[in-house]
Short mmCIF file of C-alpha atoms and ligand atoms in Angstrom, two decimals:
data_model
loop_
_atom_site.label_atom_id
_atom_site.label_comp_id
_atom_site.label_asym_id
_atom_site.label_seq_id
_atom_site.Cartn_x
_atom_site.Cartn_y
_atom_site.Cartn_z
CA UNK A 1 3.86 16.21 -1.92
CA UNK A 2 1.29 15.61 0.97
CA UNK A 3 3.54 12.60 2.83
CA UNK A 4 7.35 11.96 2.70
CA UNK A 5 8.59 9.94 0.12
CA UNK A 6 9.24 6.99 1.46
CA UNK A 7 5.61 7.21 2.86
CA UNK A 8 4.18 8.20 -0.41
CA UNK A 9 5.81 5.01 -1.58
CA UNK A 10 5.05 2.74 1.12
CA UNK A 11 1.62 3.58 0.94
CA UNK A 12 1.59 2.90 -2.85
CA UNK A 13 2.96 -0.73 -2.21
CA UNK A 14 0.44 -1.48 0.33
CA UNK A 15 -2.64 -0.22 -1.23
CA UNK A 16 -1.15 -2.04 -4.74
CA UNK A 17 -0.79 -5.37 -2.31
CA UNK A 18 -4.33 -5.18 -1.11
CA UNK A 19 -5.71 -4.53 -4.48
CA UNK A 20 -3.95 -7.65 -5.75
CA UNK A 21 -6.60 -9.78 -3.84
CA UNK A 22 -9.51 -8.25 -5.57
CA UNK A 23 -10.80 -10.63 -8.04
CA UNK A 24 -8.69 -11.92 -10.28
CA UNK A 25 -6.18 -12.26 -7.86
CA UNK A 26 -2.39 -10.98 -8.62
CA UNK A 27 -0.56 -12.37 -6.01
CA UNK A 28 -1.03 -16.11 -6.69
CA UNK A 29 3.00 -17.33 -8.26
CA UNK A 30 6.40 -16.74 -7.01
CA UNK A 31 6.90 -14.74 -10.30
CA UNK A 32 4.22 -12.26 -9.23
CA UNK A 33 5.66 -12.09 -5.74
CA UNK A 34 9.08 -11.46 -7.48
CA UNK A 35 7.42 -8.69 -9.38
CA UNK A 36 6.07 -6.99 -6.59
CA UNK A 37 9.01 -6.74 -5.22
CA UNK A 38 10.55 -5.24 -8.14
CA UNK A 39 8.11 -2.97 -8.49
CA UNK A 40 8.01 -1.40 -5.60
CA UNK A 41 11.74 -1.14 -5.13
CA UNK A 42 12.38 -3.05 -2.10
CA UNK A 43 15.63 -3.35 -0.60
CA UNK A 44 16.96 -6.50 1.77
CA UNK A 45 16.81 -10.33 0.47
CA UNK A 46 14.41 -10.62 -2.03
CA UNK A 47 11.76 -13.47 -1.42
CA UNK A 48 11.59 -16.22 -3.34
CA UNK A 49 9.84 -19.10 -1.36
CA UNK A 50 6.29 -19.91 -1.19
CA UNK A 51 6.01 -19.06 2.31
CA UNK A 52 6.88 -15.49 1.54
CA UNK A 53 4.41 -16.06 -0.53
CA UNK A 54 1.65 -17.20 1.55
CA UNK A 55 2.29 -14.91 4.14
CA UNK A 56 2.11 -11.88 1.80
CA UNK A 57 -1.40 -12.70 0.72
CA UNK A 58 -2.14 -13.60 4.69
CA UNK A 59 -1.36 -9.63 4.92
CA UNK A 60 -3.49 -8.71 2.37
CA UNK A 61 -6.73 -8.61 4.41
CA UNK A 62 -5.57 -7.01 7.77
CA UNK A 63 -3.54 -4.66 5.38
CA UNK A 64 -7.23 -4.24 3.88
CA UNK A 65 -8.43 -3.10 7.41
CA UNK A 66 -5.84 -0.77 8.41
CA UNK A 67 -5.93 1.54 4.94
CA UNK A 68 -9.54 1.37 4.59
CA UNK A 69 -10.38 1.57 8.84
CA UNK A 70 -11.48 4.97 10.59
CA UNK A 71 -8.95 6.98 12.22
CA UNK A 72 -8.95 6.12 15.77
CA UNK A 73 -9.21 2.09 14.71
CA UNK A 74 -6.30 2.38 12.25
CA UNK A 75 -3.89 4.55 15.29
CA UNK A 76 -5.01 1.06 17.09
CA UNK A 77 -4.27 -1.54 14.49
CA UNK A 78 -0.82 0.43 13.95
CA UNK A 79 -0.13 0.60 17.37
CA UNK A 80 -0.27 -3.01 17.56
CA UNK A 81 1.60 -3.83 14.51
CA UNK A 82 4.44 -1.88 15.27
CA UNK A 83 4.59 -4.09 18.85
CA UNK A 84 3.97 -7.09 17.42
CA UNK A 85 6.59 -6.65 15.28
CA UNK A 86 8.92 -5.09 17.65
CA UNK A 87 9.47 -2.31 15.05
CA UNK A 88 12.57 0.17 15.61
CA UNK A 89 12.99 3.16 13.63
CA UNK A 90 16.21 4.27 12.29
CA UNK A 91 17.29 6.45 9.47
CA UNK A 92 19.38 4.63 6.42
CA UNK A 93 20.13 5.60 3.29
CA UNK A 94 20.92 3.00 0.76
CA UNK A 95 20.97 2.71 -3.03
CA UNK A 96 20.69 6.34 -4.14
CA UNK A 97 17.88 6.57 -1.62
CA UNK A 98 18.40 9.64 0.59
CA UNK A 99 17.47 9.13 4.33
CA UNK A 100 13.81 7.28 5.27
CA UNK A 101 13.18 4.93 7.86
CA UNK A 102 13.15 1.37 8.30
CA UNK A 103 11.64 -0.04 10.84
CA UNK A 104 12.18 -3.46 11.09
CA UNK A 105 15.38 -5.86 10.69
CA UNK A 106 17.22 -5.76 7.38
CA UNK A 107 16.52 -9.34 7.19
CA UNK A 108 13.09 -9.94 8.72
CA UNK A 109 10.83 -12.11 6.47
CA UNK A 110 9.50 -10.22 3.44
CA UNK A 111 5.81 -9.98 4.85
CA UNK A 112 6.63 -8.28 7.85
CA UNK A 113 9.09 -5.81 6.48
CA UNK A 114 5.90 -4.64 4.32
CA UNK A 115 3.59 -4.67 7.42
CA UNK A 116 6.29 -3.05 9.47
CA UNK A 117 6.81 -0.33 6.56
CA UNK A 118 2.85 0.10 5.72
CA UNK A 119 1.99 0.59 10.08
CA UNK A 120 5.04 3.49 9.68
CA UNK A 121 3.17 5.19 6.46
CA UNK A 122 -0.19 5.28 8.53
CA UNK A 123 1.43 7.05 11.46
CA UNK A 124 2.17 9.59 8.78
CA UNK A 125 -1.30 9.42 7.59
CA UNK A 126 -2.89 9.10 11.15
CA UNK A 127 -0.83 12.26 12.44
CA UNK A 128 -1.74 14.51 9.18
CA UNK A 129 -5.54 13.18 9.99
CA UNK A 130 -5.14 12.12 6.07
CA UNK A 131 -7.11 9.11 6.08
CA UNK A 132 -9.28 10.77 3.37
CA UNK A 133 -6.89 9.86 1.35
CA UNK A 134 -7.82 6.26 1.23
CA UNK A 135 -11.11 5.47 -0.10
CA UNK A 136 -13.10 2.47 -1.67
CA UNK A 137 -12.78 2.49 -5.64
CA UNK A 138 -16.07 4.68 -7.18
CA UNK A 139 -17.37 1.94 -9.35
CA UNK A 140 -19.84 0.49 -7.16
CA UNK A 141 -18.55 -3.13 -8.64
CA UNK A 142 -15.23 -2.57 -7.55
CA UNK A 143 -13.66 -3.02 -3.86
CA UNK A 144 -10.37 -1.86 -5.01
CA UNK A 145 -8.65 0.60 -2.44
CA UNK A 146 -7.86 4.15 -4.12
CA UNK A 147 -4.72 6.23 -2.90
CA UNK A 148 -5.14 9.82 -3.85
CA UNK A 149 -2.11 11.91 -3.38
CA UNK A 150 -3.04 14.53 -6.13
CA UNK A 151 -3.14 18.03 -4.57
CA UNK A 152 -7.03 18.53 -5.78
CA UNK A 153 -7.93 15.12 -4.02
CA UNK A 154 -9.35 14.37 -7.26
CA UNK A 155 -8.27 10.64 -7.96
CA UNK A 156 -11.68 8.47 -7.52
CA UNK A 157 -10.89 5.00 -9.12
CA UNK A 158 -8.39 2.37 -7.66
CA UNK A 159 -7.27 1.63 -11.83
CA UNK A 160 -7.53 3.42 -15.14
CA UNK A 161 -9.61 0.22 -16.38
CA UNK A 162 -12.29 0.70 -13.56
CA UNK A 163 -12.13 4.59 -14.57
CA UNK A 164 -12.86 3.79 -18.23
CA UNK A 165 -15.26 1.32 -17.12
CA UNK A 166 -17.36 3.55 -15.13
CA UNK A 167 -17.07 6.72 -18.31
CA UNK A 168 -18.08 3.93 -20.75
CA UNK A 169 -21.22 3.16 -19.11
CA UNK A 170 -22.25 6.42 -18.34
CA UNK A 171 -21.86 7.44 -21.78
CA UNK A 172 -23.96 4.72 -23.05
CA UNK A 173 -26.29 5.43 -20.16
CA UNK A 174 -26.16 8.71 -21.63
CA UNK A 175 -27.20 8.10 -25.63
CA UNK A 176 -30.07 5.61 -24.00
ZN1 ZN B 1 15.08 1.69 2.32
ZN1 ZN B 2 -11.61 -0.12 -8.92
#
C-alpha cells in the first residue's frame, strides 16, 4: 500500500470527481451526486440539494489543478486550501472505519468536506514526493486523470474503456 487508507481512498474520490467532468459529464443530477457519495463511502449528512451540487462540479477544475499540478505548486494550492477552509485534523473512527483523519467539520457543506479531505491526501502525496502517481490518461484523446497505486507503477489509462480503446486501435493499426 503506497499511502494510508484513507488517503488511498480520498485520492480515489477526487481523481473519480475530476474525471466526471471529462466529456460526457457525470456529475450533472442530484442522483449522480447521490451516487458519488455512495460510492465513495462518505460519512456526515449526505447532500441532496442542487447547491451541493453546483458546488461539487465548481471543485472539479481547481481539484483538476491540484492532482495534475507540479510538486511545489500543488504544496501551494494545498497550503491554501487547508486555510481557506480552516481545516483541523483529528483522528475518528466511525462505522467500522479504524482511525483516519478528518479535517474539516462533521457538518461542513459536502464540497468542502471533499476539498478539505483531497488537500489532506496530497500532503501525503506531496511529503512521499509521489506526485508520479498522478498522470494524464495515455490515450492522447483522453484528459482523464489516472491514479496509479499498483506497486509496478504500471496503471496508464484513467478507465478500462480508454485502455481497450487505445489496444483496439493499435491492433488494427497493426493488421494495416
Ligand atoms: Zn471518516
Ligand atoms: Zn482516459
Amino acid at each position: 500500500m503506497v499511502f494510508a487508507h484513507d488517503t488511498n481512498a480520498s485520492l480515489a474520490a477526487a481523481v473519480a470527481l475530476v474525471n466526471s467532468a471529462v466529456a460526457p459529464d457525470t456529475l450533472t443530477t442530484l442522483a449522480e451526486l447521490d451516487a458519488f457519495f455512495t460510492e465513495h463511502k462518505y460519512s456526515g449528512p449526505r447532500p441532496g440539494t442542487e447547491a451541493d451540487l453546483a458546488a461539487l462540479r465548481a471543485l472539479r477544475a481547481p481539484l483538476r489543478m491540484l492532482l495534475t499540478s507540479d510538486r511545489d505548486t500543488a504544496a501551494a494550492l494545498v497550503n491554501a486550501m487547508l486555510a481557506e477552509y480552516r481545516a483541523v485534523p483529528r483522528l475518528v473512527r466511525h462505522d467500522g472505519w479504524d482511525y483516519h483523519i478528518h479535517a474539516s467539520d462533521d457538518g461542513a457543506p459536502f464540497a468542502e468536506r471533499v476539498a478539505v479531505e483531497s488537500a489532506m491526501a496530497m500532503v501525503d502525496v506531496v511529503r512521499a514526493d509521489e506526485m508520479g502517481r498522478l498522470a494524464i490518461c495515455a490515450d492522447e484523446t483522453c484528459d482523464g486523470v489516472v491514479l496509479d497505486l499498483s506497486r509496478n507503477r504500471s496503471r496508464r489509462f484513467c478507465s478500462v474503456t480508454c485502455g481497450n480503446r487505445v489496444a483496439v486501435a493499435a491492433y488494427r493499426a497493426r493488421r494495416g
